[in-house]
mmCIF file of C-alpha atoms and ligand atoms in Angstrom:
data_model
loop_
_atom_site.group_PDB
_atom_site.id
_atom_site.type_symbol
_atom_site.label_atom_id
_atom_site.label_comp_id
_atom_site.label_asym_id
_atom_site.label_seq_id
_atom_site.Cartn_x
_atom_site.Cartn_y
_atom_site.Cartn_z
ATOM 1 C CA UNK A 1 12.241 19.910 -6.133
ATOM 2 C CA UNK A 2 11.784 18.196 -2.430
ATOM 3 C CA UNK A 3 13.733 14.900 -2.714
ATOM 4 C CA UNK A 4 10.741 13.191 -0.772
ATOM 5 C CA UNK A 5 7.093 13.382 -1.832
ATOM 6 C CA UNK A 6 6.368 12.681 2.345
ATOM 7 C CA UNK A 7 8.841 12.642 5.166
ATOM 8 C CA UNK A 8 7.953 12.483 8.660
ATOM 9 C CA UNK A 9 10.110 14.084 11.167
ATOM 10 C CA UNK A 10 10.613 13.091 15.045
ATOM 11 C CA UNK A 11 6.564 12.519 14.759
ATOM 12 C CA UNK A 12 4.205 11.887 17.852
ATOM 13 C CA UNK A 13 0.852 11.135 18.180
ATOM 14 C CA UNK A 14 -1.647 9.684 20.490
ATOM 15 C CA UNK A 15 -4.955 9.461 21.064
ATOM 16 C CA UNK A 16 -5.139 9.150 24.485
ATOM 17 C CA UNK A 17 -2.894 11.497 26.579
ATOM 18 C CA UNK A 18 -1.499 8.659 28.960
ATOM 19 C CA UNK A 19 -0.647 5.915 25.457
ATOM 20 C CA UNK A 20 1.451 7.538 23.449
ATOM 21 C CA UNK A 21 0.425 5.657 20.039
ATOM 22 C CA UNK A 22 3.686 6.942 17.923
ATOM 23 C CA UNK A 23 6.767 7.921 19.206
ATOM 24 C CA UNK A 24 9.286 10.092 17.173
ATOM 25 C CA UNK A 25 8.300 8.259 14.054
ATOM 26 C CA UNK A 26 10.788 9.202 11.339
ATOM 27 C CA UNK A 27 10.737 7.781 7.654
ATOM 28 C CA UNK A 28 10.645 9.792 3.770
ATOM 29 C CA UNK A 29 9.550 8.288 1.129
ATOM 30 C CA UNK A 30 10.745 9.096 -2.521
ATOM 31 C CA UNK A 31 8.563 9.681 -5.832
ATOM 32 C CA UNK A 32 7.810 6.252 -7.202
ATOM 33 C CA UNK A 33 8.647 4.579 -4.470
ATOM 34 C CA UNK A 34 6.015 1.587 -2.931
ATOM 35 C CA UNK A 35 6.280 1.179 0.582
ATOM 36 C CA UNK A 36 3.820 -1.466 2.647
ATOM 37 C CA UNK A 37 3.295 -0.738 6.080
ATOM 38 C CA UNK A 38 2.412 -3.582 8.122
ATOM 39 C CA UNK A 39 2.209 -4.897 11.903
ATOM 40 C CA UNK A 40 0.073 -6.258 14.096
ATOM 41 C CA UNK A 41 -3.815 -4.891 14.641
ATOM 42 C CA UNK A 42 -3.482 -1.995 16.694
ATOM 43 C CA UNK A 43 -0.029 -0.672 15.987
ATOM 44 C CA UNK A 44 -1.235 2.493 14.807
ATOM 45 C CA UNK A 45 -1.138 1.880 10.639
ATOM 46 C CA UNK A 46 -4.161 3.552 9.779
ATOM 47 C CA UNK A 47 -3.516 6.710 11.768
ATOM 48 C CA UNK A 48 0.164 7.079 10.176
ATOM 49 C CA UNK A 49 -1.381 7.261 7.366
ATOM 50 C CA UNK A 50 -4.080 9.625 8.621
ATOM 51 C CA UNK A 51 -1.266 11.545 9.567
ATOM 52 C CA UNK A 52 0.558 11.298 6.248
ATOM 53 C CA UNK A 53 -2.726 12.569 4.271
ATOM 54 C CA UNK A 54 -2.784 16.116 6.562
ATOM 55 C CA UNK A 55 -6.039 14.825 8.126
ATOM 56 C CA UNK A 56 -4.963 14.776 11.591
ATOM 57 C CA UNK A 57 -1.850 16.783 12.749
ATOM 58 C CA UNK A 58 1.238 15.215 14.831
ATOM 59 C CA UNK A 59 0.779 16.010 18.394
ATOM 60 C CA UNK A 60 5.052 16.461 18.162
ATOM 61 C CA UNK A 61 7.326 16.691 15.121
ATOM 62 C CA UNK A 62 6.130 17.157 11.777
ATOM 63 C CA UNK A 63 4.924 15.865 8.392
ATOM 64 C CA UNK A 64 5.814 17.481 5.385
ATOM 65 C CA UNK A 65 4.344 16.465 1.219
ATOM 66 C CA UNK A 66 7.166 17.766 -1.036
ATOM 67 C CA UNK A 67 7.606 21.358 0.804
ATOM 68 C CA UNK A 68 4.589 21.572 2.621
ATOM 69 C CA UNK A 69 4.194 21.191 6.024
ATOM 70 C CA UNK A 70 0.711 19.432 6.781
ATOM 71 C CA UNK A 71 -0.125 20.986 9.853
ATOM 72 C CA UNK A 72 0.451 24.781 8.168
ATOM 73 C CA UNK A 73 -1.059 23.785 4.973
ATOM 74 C CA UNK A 74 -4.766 24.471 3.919
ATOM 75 C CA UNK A 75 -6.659 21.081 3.124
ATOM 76 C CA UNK A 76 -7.325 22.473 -0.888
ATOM 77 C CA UNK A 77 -3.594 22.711 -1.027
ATOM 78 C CA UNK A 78 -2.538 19.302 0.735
ATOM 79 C CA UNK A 79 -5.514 17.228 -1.850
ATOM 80 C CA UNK A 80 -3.202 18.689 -4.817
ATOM 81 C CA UNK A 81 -0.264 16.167 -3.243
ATOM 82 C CA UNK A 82 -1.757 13.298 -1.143
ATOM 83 C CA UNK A 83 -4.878 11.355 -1.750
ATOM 84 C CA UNK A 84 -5.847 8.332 0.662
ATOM 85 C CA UNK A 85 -7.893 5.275 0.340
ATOM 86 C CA UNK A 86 -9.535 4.785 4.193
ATOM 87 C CA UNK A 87 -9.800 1.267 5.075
ATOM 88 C CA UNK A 88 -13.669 1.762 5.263
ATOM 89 C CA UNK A 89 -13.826 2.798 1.728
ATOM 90 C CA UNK A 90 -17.198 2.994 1.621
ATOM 91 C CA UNK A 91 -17.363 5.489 3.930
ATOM 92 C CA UNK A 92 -15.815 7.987 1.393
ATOM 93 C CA UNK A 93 -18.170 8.361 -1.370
ATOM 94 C CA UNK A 94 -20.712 11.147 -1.023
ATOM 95 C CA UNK A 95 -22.515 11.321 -4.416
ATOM 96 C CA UNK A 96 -25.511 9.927 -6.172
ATOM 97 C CA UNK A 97 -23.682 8.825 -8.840
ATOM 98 C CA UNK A 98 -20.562 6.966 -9.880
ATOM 99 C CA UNK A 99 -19.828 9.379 -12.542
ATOM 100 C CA UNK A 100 -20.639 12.187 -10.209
ATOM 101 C CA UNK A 101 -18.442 10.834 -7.685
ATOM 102 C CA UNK A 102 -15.198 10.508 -9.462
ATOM 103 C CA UNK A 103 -15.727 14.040 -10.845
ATOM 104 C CA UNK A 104 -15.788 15.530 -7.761
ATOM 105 C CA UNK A 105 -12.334 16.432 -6.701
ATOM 106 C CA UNK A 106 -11.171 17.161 -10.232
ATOM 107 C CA UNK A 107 -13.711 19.708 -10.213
ATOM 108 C CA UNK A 108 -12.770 21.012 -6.216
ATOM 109 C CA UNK A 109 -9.420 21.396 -8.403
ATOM 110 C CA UNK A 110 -11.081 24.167 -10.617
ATOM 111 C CA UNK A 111 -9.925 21.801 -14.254
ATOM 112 C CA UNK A 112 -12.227 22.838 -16.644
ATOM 113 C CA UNK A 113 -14.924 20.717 -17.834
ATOM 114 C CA UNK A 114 -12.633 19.081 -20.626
ATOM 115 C CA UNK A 115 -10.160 18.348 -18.170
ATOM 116 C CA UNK A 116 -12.952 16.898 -16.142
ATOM 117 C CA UNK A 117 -14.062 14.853 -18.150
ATOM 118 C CA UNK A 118 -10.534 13.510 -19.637
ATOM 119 C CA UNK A 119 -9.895 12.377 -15.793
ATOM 120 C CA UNK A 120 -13.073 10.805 -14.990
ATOM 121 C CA UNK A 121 -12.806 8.794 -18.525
ATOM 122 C CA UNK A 122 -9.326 7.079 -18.132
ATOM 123 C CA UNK A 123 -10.378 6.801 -14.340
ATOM 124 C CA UNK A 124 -13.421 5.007 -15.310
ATOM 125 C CA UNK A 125 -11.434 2.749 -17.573
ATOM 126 C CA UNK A 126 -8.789 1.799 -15.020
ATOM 127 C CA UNK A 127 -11.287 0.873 -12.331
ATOM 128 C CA UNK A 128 -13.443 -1.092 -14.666
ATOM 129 C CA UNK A 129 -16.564 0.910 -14.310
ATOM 130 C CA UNK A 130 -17.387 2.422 -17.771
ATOM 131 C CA UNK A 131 -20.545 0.211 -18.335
ATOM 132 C CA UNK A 132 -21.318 1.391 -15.055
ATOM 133 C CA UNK A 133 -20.736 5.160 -15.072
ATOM 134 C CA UNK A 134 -24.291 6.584 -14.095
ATOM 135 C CA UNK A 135 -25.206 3.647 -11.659
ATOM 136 C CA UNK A 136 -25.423 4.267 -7.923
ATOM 137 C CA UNK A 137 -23.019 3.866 -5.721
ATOM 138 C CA UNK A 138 -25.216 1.530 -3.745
ATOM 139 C CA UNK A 139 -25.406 -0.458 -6.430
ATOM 140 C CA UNK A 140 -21.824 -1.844 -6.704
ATOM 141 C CA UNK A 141 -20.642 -4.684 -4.575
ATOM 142 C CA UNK A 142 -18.467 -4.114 -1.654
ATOM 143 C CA UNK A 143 -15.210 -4.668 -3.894
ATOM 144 C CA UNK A 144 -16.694 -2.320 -6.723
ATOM 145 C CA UNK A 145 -17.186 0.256 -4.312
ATOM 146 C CA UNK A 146 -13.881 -0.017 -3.324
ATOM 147 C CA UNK A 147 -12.650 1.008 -7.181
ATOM 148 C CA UNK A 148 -14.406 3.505 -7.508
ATOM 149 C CA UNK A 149 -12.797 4.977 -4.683
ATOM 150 C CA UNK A 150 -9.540 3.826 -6.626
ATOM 151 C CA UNK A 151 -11.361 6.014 -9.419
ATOM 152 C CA UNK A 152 -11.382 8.959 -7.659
ATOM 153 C CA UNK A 153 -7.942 8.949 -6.398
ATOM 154 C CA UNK A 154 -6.945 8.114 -10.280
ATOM 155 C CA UNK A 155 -8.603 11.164 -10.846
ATOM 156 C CA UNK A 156 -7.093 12.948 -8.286
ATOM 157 C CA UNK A 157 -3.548 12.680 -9.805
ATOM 158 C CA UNK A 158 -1.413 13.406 -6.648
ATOM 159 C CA UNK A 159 2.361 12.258 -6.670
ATOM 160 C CA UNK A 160 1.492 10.529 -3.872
ATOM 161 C CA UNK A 161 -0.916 8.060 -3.201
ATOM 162 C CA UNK A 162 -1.946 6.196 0.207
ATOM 163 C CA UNK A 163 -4.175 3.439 0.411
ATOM 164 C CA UNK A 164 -5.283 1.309 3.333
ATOM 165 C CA UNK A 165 -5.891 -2.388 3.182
ATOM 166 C CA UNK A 166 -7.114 -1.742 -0.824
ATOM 167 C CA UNK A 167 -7.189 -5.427 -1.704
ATOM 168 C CA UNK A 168 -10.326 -6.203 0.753
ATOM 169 C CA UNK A 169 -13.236 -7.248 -1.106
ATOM 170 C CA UNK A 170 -11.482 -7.955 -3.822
ATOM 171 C CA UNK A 171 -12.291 -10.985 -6.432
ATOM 172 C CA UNK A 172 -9.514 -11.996 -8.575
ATOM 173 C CA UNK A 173 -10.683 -9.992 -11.851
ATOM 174 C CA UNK A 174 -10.894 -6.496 -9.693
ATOM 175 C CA UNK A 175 -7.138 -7.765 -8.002
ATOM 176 C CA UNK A 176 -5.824 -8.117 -11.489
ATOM 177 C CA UNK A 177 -7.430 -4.419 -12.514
ATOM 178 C CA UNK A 178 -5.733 -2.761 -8.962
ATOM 179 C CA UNK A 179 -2.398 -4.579 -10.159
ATOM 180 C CA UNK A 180 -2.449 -3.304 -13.076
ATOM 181 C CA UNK A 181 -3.222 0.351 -12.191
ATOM 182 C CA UNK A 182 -0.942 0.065 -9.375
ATOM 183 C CA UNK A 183 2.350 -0.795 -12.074
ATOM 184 C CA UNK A 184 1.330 1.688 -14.123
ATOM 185 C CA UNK A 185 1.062 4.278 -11.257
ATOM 186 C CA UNK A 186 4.530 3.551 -9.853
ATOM 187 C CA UNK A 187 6.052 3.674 -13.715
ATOM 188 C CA UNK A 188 4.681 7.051 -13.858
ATOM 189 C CA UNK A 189 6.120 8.370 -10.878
ATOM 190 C CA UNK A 190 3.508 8.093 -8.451
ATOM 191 C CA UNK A 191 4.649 6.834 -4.755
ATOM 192 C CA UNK A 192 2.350 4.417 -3.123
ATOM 193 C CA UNK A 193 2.263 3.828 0.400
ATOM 194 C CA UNK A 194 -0.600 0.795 1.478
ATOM 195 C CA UNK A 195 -1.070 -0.926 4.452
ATOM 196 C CA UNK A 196 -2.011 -4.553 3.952
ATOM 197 C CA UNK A 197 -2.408 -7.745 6.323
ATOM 198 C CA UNK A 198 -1.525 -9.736 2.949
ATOM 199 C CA UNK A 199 2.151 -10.566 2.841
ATOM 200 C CA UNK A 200 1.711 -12.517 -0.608
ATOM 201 C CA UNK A 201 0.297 -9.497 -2.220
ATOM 202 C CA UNK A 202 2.986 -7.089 -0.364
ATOM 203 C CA UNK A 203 6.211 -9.471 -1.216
ATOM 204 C CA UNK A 204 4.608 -9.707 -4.735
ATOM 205 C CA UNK A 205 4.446 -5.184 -4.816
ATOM 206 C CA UNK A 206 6.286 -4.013 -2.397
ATOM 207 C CA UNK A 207 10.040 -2.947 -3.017
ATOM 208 C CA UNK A 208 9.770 -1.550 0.527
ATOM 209 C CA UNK A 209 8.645 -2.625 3.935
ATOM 210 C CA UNK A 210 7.963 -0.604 7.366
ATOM 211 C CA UNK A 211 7.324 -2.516 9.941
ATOM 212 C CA UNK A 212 5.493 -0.934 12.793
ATOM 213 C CA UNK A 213 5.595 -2.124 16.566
ATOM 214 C CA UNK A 214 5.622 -0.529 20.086
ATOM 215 C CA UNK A 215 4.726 2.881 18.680
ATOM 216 C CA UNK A 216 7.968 3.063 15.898
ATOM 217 C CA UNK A 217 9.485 1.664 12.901
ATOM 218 C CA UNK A 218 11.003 -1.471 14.429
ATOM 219 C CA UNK A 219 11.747 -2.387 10.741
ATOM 220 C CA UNK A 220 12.645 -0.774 7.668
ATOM 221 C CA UNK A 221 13.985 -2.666 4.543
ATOM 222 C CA UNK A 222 13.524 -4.407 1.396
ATOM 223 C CA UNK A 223 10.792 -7.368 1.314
ATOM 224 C CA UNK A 224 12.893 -10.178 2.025
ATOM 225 C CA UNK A 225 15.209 -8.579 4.621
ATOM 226 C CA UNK A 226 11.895 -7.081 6.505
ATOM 227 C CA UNK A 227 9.284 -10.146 5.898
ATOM 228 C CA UNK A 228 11.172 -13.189 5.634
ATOM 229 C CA UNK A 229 13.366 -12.204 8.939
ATOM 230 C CA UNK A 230 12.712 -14.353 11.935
ATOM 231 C CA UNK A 231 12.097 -11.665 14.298
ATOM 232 C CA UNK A 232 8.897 -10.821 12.505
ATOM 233 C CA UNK A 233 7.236 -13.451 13.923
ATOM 234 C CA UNK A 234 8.569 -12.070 17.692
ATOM 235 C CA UNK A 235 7.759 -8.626 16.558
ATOM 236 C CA UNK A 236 4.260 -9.791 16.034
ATOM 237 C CA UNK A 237 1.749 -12.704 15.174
ATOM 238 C CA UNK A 238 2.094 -12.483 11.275
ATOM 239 C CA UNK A 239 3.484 -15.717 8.999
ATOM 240 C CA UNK A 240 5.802 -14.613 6.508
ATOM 241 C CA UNK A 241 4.939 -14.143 2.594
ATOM 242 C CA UNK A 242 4.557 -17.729 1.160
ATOM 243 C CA UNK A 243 7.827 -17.881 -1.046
ATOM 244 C CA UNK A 244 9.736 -16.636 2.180
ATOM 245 C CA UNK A 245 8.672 -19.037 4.174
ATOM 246 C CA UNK A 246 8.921 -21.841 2.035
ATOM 247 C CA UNK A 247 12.535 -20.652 1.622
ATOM 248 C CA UNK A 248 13.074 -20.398 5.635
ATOM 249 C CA UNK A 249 11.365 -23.910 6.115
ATOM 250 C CA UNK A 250 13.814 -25.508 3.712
ATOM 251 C CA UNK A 251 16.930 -23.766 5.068
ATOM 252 C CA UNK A 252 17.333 -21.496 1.905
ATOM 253 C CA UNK A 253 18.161 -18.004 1.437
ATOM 254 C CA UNK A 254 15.159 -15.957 1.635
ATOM 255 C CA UNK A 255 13.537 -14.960 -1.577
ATOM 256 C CA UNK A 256 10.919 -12.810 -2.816
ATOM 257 C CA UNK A 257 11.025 -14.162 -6.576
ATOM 258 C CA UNK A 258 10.225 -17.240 -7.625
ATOM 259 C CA UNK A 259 12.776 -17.845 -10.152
ATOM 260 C CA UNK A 260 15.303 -16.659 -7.798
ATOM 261 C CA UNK A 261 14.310 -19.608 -5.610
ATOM 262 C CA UNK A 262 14.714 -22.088 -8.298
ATOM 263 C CA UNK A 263 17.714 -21.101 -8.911
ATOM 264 C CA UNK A 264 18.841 -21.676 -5.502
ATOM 265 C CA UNK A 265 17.015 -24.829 -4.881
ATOM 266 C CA UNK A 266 18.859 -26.091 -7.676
ATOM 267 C CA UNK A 267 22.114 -24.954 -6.408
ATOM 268 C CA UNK A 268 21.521 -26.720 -3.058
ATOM 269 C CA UNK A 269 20.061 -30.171 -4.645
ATOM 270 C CA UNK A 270 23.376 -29.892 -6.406
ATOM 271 C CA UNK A 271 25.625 -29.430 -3.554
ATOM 272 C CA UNK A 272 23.959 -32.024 -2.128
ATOM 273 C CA UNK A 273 24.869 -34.498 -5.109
ATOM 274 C CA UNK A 274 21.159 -34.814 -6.922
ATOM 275 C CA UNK A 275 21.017 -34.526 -10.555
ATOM 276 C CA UNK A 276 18.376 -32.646 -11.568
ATOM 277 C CA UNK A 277 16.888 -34.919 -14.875
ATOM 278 C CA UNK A 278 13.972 -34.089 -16.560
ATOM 279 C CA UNK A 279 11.655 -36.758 -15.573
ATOM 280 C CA UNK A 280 14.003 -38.478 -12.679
ATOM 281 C CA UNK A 281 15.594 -36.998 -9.758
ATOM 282 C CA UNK A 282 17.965 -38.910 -8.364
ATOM 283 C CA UNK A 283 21.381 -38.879 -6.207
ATOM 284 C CA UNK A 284 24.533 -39.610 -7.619
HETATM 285 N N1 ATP B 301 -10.599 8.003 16.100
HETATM 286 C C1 ATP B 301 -10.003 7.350 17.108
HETATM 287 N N2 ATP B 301 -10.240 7.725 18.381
HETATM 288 C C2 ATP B 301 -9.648 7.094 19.432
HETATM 289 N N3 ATP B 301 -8.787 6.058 19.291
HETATM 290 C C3 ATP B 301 -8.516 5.641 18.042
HETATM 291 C C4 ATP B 301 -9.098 6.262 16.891
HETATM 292 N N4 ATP B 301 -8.636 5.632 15.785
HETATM 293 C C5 ATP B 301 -7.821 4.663 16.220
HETATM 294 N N5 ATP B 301 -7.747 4.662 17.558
HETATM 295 C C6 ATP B 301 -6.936 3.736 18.394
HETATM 296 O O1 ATP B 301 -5.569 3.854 18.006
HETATM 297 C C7 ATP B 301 -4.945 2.572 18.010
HETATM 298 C C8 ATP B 301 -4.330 2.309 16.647
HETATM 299 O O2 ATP B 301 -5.369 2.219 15.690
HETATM 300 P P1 ATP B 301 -5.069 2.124 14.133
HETATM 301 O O3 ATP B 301 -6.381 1.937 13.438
HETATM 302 O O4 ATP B 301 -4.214 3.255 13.726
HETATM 303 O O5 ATP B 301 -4.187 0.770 14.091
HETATM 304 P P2 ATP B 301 -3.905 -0.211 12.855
HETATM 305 O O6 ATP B 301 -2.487 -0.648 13.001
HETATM 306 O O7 ATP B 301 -4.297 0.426 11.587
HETATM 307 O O8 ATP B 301 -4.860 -1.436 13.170
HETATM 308 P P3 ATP B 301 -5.612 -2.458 12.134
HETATM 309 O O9 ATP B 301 -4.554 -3.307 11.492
HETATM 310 O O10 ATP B 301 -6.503 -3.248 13.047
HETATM 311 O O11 ATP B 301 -6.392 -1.627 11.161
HETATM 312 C C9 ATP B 301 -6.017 1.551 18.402
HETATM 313 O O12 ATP B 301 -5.898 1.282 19.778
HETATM 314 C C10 ATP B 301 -7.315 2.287 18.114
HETATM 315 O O13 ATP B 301 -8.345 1.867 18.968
#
């Protein structure tokens, strides 16, 4: 078995010959691993992960998915290992009906009809569209269009699964239904690699970060070491996850978890000779 579900290797790309977009880009990521890409608008995200999906082939280097090198690989063969939310999600769907839709590449996978329909069921249930299974697409809102894309990936199976900017749209009883498929993905094996401008929701998922600038990985780490570290903010315009900066503003080591944080805010008001009552604070 291929220790990593994608690795890229030395990979270039560009779109125009005289900008060289990525340059000898070089990462693997492992089964059930969750990996957030992030960086500024423009760093070339959404194409890695173009790339990464076998839809567009590295200009130098190469992607492989397990053992399977993308740019030798038929697309039939790649959709068996890979599938990919695009950030326009909309874009994507392509049939009359939602039932319809999320049958479709179950079906491209020659599963028999049972098998079919066993997918499209639990896929239905995940995404919170069974009431809504022989609707139109048109008829969802933009954030229920958005899961039923979810739907079809979840129907899809692949070991891995890459999803741009997912959480758009999203109100907070569809965010609770992604979060939930998303943990139950990752404790079946299933990597997940998602690019996402929300550091809250990528300190709160995450166990790894990539951070992309200047055409390469300028960072590559846990959440804490890669968010909360000042040089983000050089690297480029974004604020760090909530809890980290809270923890940076106070002067305290940089956390992801919240009870991690309490802990050490307690350990610093006691250094500092507070006792820590339960109704009264106050310095002894
Ligand atoms: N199909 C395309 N043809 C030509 N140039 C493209 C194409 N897609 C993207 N680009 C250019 O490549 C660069 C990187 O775009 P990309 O969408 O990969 O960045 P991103 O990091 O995902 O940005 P964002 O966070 O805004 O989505 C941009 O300058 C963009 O204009």
């Amino acid at each position: 078995m291929a220790e990593f579900v994608l690795q890229f290797k030395e990979v270039s790309f560009s779109w125009d010959h005289d900008q060289p977009l990525l340059d000898r880009v070089s990462f693997g990521v492992q089964p059930g691993e969750c990996v957030a890409l992030v960086g500024r608008n423009g760093a070339g995200k959404s194409t890695l992960l173009k790339l990464a999906s076998g839809l567009l082939k590295p200009a130098a280097g190469c992607v492989t998915l397990g053992d399977m090198d993308t740019a030798h690989t038929r697309a039939p063969k790649l959709a068996r290992s890979v599938s990919l939310m695009f950030q326009e999600a909309e874009r994507q769907i392509s049939h009359d009906s939602i039932v319809d839709e999320v049958a479709f590449a179950p079906r491209m996978a020659g599963f028999d009809a049972a098998e079919v329909q066993r997918r499209v069921s639990r896929a239905l249930n995940l995404a919170g569209l069974v009431g809504k299974a022989n609707d139109h697409p048109l008829d969802l809102n933009g954030g229920e269009r958005r899961m039923l894309t979810l739907a079809s990936l979840i129907a899809q199976d692949t070991p891995l699964v890459l999803l741009d900017e997912p959480t758009r749209d999203f109100d907070a009883h569809l965010l609770d239904l992604f979060e939930s498929w998303m943990k139950s993905a990752l404790g079946a094996g299933t990597a997940i690699v998602f690019i996402s401008h929300d550091l809250d929701f990528v300190a709160r998922h995450a166990k790894r970060v990539l951070h992309m600038d200047g055409g390469e990985i300028a960072a590559d780490g846990d959440v804490s070491s890669v968010l909360a570290h000042p040089d983000l903010q050089e690297l480029s315009p974004m604020s760090a996850p909530t809890l980290p900066a809270l923890c940076r503003a106070l002067n305290v080591r940089a956390t992801t978890r919240l009870e991690d944080f309490e802990h050490l805010w307690r350990e610093r008001l006691h250094s500092e000779g507070w006792v820590l009552g339960q109704d009264v604070n106050q310095r002894v």
